[in-house]
């Protein structure tokens, strides 16, 4: 999905999410576990404001597990409950309902104290930037039994609820928010992980960023993947070495840097260099 974010679109997205927040008890903020900060919406705290929230570090299967653990501790220190999940396989997804129940316990206890015998299901909204896995998670939570409970009047577009067991109802359309664009490094991280289209930034620039990052944080994996005895300081030499070894050549046998960039980014995104985390504490 390509979304062009202009100020008008951002304002509309914010309005839509704010409107949906009125219908729900809890927000599931979906981020990419490989870049839990860079894949957050910059205004998320302001938009979500006082609603209870759980942070879901999705695609944790692709992220460096040690770094993910550090992030979970980091968010916990800020009173933000974060869970590592893999929406594709379902790992960690069951925990969402447990944690949400715990978070909403005071609210539902209050309702019970007021005489409501059986608390209704918790209502939740998934929010996140494009490609972070919102649809995958909705499908995973819904399982085979997507049961729609009918429209809710009072909103511009009819909202459908998806039942997740007895205890949770999910709005079927997630809140799509924009990523951070202002910071160049954030842009490179979004591009490296495939969160934004390859046409948005120059592919060679993205690959330069990615290779420098790998050289700094995962030198052994970089050496192993491309059979390098050591990692050249000069990035052009590194491109040349990889290009020659992997046959990324143009006419006349010269290294084709676009091909090298494509190869390296494809390798990263398909986990050929293992599980990587690009946001570090
Ligand atoms: P969105 O609604 O937030 O835009 O994201 P969506 O669910 O469409 O997911 C985007 C891509 O991320 C999908 O790949 C999806 O399979 C993948 N994905 C989602 N959750 C996980 C996860 O926990 N682990 C892994 N490994 N992948 C996940 P796709 O359809 O193949 O798209 P693409 O690969 O062509 O970009």
Coordinates of C-alpha atoms and ligand atoms in Angstrom, one line a residue:
X1 CA 0.0 0.0 0.0
X2 CA 1.4 3.4 -0.9
X3 CA 0.1 6.3 1.1
X4 CA 1.2 9.8 0.3
X5 CA 1.1 11.7 3.5
X6 CA 0.3 15.4 3.0
X7 CA -0.7 17.7 5.9
X8 CA -4.4 17.2 4.8
X9 CA -4.1 13.5 4.9
X10 CA -2.4 13.5 8.3
X11 CA -5.1 15.8 9.7
X12 CA -7.8 13.4 8.3
X13 CA -6.0 10.3 9.7
X14 CA -5.8 12.0 13.1
X15 CA -9.5 12.9 13.0
X16 CA -10.5 9.4 12.0
X17 CA -8.5 7.8 14.8
X18 CA -9.8 10.3 17.3
X19 CA -13.3 9.6 16.3
X20 CA -12.8 5.8 16.7
X21 CA -11.2 6.3 20.1
X22 CA -14.7 7.3 21.4
X23 CA -15.9 3.8 20.7
X24 CA -13.2 1.8 22.4
X25 CA -11.7 1.0 25.9
X26 CA -8.1 0.3 24.9
X27 CA -5.7 1.0 22.1
X28 CA -3.3 -1.6 20.7
X29 CA -0.4 0.4 19.4
X30 CA 1.4 -1.7 16.8
X31 CA 5.0 -1.0 16.1
X32 CA 7.8 -2.9 14.3
X33 CA 9.9 -4.7 16.8
X34 CA 13.0 -4.1 14.7
X35 CA 12.4 -0.3 15.0
X36 CA 10.1 0.2 17.9
X37 CA 10.8 4.0 18.1
X38 CA 11.2 4.8 14.4
X39 CA 7.9 3.0 13.5
X40 CA 5.9 5.0 16.0
X41 CA 3.6 7.8 15.0
X42 CA 5.2 11.1 16.3
X43 CA 1.9 12.3 17.7
X44 CA 0.7 9.0 19.2
X45 CA 0.8 10.2 22.8
X46 CA -1.2 13.3 22.0
X47 CA -3.7 11.4 19.8
X48 CA -4.3 8.5 22.2
X49 CA -4.2 10.8 25.2
X50 CA -5.7 9.2 28.2
X51 CA -7.0 5.9 26.7
X52 CA -5.3 2.8 28.2
X53 CA -2.8 1.5 25.7
X54 CA -0.7 -1.6 25.1
X55 CA 2.3 -1.5 22.8
X56 CA 2.7 -4.5 20.5
X57 CA 6.1 -5.1 19.1
X58 CA 5.1 -6.9 16.0
X59 CA 7.4 -8.9 13.6
X60 CA 9.4 -9.9 16.7
X61 CA 10.3 -13.0 14.8
X62 CA 12.6 -10.8 12.6
X63 CA 14.0 -8.7 15.4
X64 CA 17.1 -9.3 17.6
X65 CA 15.6 -11.0 20.7
X66 CA 18.0 -9.4 23.1
X67 CA 17.3 -5.9 21.8
X68 CA 13.6 -6.6 21.9
X69 CA 13.9 -7.5 25.6
X70 CA 15.7 -4.3 26.3
X71 CA 12.9 -2.3 24.6
X72 CA 10.2 -4.0 26.6
X73 CA 12.1 -3.1 29.8
X74 CA 12.6 0.4 28.5
X75 CA 8.9 0.9 27.8
X76 CA 8.0 -0.7 31.2
X77 CA 10.1 1.9 32.9
X78 CA 7.8 4.5 31.2
X79 CA 4.7 2.7 32.4
X80 CA 4.0 1.4 28.9
X81 CA 3.2 -2.3 28.8
X82 CA 4.8 -3.8 25.7
X83 CA 4.5 -7.3 24.3
X84 CA 6.6 -8.9 21.6
X85 CA 4.4 -10.7 19.1
X86 CA 4.5 -12.3 15.7
X87 CA 1.2 -11.8 14.0
X88 CA 2.1 -14.1 11.1
X89 CA 2.6 -17.2 13.3
X90 CA 0.6 -16.1 16.2
X91 CA 3.4 -16.2 18.8
X92 CA 2.6 -13.9 21.7
X93 CA -0.8 -12.9 20.4
X94 CA -2.7 -14.8 23.1
X95 CA -1.0 -12.6 25.7
X96 CA -2.8 -9.5 24.3
X97 CA -6.2 -10.4 25.8
X98 CA -4.6 -11.3 29.2
X99 CA -2.7 -8.0 29.4
X100 CA -5.7 -6.0 28.1
X101 CA -7.9 -7.5 30.8
X102 CA -5.4 -6.7 33.5
X103 CA -5.2 -3.1 32.2
X104 CA -8.9 -2.6 32.1
X105 CA -9.7 -4.4 35.4
X106 CA -10.2 -1.1 37.3
X107 CA -12.7 0.2 34.7
X108 CA -14.7 -3.0 34.6
X109 CA -14.6 -3.4 38.4
X110 CA -16.1 0.1 38.6
X111 CA -18.9 -1.0 36.1
X112 CA -19.6 -4.1 38.2
X113 CA -19.7 -1.9 41.4
X114 CA -22.4 0.1 39.7
X115 CA -24.5 -3.0 39.4
X116 CA -23.6 -4.3 35.9
X117 CA -23.5 -8.1 36.6
X118 CA -21.7 -9.3 33.5
X119 CA -19.1 -7.0 32.1
X120 CA -19.3 -6.5 28.3
X121 CA -16.4 -7.4 26.1
X122 CA -13.5 -5.1 26.0
X123 CA -13.4 -2.9 22.9
X124 CA -10.1 -2.3 21.2
X125 CA -8.6 -0.4 18.2
X126 CA -5.4 -1.3 16.5
X127 CA -3.4 1.7 15.4
X128 CA -0.1 1.9 13.6
X129 CA 1.8 3.1 10.5
X130 CA 1.3 1.3 7.1
X131 CA 2.9 -2.1 6.7
X132 CA 3.4 -2.7 10.4
X133 CA 1.1 -5.7 10.3
X134 CA -2.3 -4.3 11.4
X135 CA -4.4 -6.4 9.0
X136 CA -2.3 -9.5 9.7
X137 CA -2.9 -9.1 13.4
X138 CA -6.7 -8.5 13.0
X139 CA -6.9 -11.7 10.9
X140 CA -4.8 -13.5 13.5
X141 CA -7.0 -12.3 16.4
X142 CA -10.2 -13.0 14.5
X143 CA -9.1 -16.5 13.6
X144 CA -11.4 -18.4 11.4
X145 CA -14.5 -17.1 13.1
X146 CA -14.8 -13.5 12.0
X147 CA -18.1 -12.6 13.6
X148 CA -19.4 -9.2 13.0
X149 CA -21.6 -7.8 15.7
X150 CA -23.3 -5.1 13.6
X151 CA -23.0 -1.4 13.0
X152 CA -22.5 1.2 15.6
X153 CA -24.7 4.2 15.0
X154 CA -23.4 7.7 15.5
X155 CA -20.2 7.6 13.5
X156 CA -19.8 8.8 9.9
X157 CA -18.8 5.4 8.6
X158 CA -20.5 2.3 10.0
X159 CA -18.0 0.4 12.2
X160 CA -17.9 -3.3 12.4
X161 CA -16.7 -5.2 15.4
X162 CA -14.8 -8.4 15.2
X163 CA -15.3 -10.8 18.1
X164 CA -12.2 -12.3 19.6
X165 CA -13.4 -14.9 21.9
X166 CA -15.9 -13.7 24.5
X167 CA -13.8 -11.1 26.0
X168 CA -12.6 -8.8 23.3
X169 CA -14.1 -6.9 20.3
X170 CA -12.0 -5.3 17.8
X171 CA -12.8 -2.5 15.4
X172 CA -12.4 -4.1 11.9
X173 CA -10.7 -1.1 10.4
X174 CA -7.5 -0.2 12.1
X175 CA -6.3 3.4 12.7
X176 CA -3.6 4.2 10.1
X177 CA -1.2 6.8 11.2
X178 CA 1.8 8.3 9.5
X179 CA 5.5 7.6 10.4
X180 CA 8.1 10.2 11.4
X181 CA 9.5 11.8 8.3
X182 CA 11.6 14.6 9.7
X183 CA 14.6 12.6 10.9
X184 CA 16.8 11.3 8.1
X185 CA 18.0 8.3 10.1
X186 CA 14.4 7.3 10.9
X187 CA 13.6 7.4 7.2
X188 CA 16.5 5.1 6.4
X189 CA 15.4 2.7 9.1
X190 CA 11.9 2.7 7.8
X191 CA 13.2 2.1 4.3
X192 CA 15.7 -0.6 5.3
X193 CA 12.9 -2.7 7.0
X194 CA 10.6 -2.2 4.1
X195 CA 8.1 0.0 6.0
X196 CA 8.2 2.6 3.3
X197 CA 8.4 2.1 -0.5
X198 CA 11.8 1.8 -2.1
X199 CA 10.9 4.7 -4.4
X200 CA 10.7 7.2 -1.6
X201 CA 14.4 7.3 -0.8
X202 CA 17.4 6.7 -3.0
X203 CA 18.0 2.9 -2.8
X204 CA 21.8 3.3 -2.7
X205 CA 21.6 5.8 0.1
X206 CA 19.4 3.3 2.1
X207 CA 21.9 0.5 1.4
X208 CA 24.8 2.6 2.5
X209 CA 23.0 3.3 5.7
X210 CA 22.1 -0.3 6.2
X211 CA 25.7 -1.6 5.5
X212 CA 27.2 1.0 7.8
X213 CA 24.7 -0.1 10.5
X214 CA 25.5 -3.8 10.0
X215 CA 29.3 -3.0 10.1
X216 CA 28.8 -1.3 13.4
X217 CA 26.3 -3.6 15.1
X218 CA 26.5 -7.0 13.3
X219 CA 30.0 -7.2 11.8
X220 CA 30.3 -11.0 12.0
X221 CA 27.0 -11.6 10.2
X222 CA 28.0 -9.1 7.5
X223 CA 31.3 -10.8 7.0
X224 CA 29.8 -14.3 7.0
X225 CA 27.0 -13.5 4.5
X226 CA 29.3 -11.9 1.9
X227 CA 32.4 -14.0 2.6
X228 CA 34.5 -11.0 3.7
X229 CA 37.7 -11.5 5.6
X230 CA 37.3 -8.0 7.0
X231 CA 35.0 -5.1 6.4
X232 CA 36.5 -2.3 4.3
X233 CA 36.3 1.2 5.9
X234 CA 35.4 2.7 2.5
X235 CA 31.8 2.1 1.7
X236 CA 32.5 2.1 -2.1
X237 CA 35.0 -0.7 -1.6
X238 CA 32.5 -2.6 0.5
X239 CA 29.9 -2.2 -2.4
X240 CA 32.6 -3.4 -4.8
X241 CA 33.5 -6.5 -2.7
X242 CA 29.9 -7.5 -2.3
X243 CA 29.1 -6.8 -5.9
X244 CA 32.0 -8.9 -7.2
X245 CA 31.3 -11.8 -4.9
X246 CA 27.6 -11.9 -5.6
X247 CA 27.7 -11.2 -9.4
X248 CA 26.0 -7.8 -9.3
X249 CA 27.7 -6.6 -12.4
X250 CA 26.8 -4.4 -15.3
X251 CA 28.1 -4.5 -18.9
X252 CA 31.9 -4.6 -19.0
X253 CA 32.1 -6.4 -15.7
X254 CA 31.8 -3.3 -13.5
X255 CA 29.9 -3.5 -10.3
X256 CA 26.3 -2.3 -10.6
X257 CA 25.7 -0.4 -7.3
X258 CA 21.9 -0.4 -7.7
X259 CA 22.0 -4.2 -7.9
X260 CA 24.2 -4.4 -4.8
X261 CA 21.8 -2.1 -3.0
X262 CA 18.8 -4.2 -4.0
X263 CA 20.6 -7.4 -3.0
X264 CA 21.6 -6.2 0.4
X265 CA 18.2 -4.8 1.3
X266 CA 16.5 -8.0 0.1
X267 CA 18.9 -10.0 2.2
X268 CA 18.1 -7.9 5.3
X269 CA 14.3 -8.1 4.7
X270 CA 14.3 -11.8 4.2
X271 CA 16.4 -12.4 7.3
X272 CA 19.5 -13.7 5.3
X273 CA 21.5 -11.8 7.9
X274 CA 19.5 -13.2 10.8
X275 CA 17.3 -11.3 13.2
X276 CA 18.2 -7.6 13.2
X277 CA 17.2 -4.6 15.3
X278 CA 17.8 -1.2 14.0
X279 CA 16.6 0.9 16.9
X280 CA 19.0 0.5 19.7
X281 CA 19.0 1.7 23.3
Ligands
LIG1 P1 -0.8 -3.2 7.6 O1 -2.1 -3.7 7.6 O2 -0.3 -2.6 8.8 O3 -0.5 -2.3 6.4 O4 0.3 -4.4 7.4 P2 0.0 -5.9 6.8 O5 -0.9 -6.7 7.8 O6 -0.5 -5.8 5.4 O7 1.4 -6.5 6.9 C1 2.5 -6.0 6.1 C2 3.5 -7.2 5.8 O8 4.1 -7.6 7.0 C3 2.8 -8.4 5.2 O9 3.7 -9.0 4.3 C4 2.7 -9.3 6.4 O10 2.6 -10.7 6.1 C5 3.9 -9.0 7.2 N1 3.8 -9.3 8.6 C6 2.8 -8.8 9.4 N2 3.0 -9.2 10.7 C7 4.2 -10.0 10.7 C8 4.9 -10.6 11.7 O11 4.6 -10.6 12.9 N3 6.1 -11.2 11.3 C9 6.5 -11.2 10.0 N4 7.6 -11.8 9.7 N5 5.8 -10.6 9.0 C10 4.7 -10.0 9.4 P3 3.4 -9.2 2.8 O12 1.9 -9.2 2.6 O13 4.2 -10.3 2.3 O14 3.8 -7.9 2.3 P4 5.3 -7.6 1.7 O15 6.2 -8.6 2.3 O16 5.1 -7.7 0.3 O17 5.6 -6.2 2.2

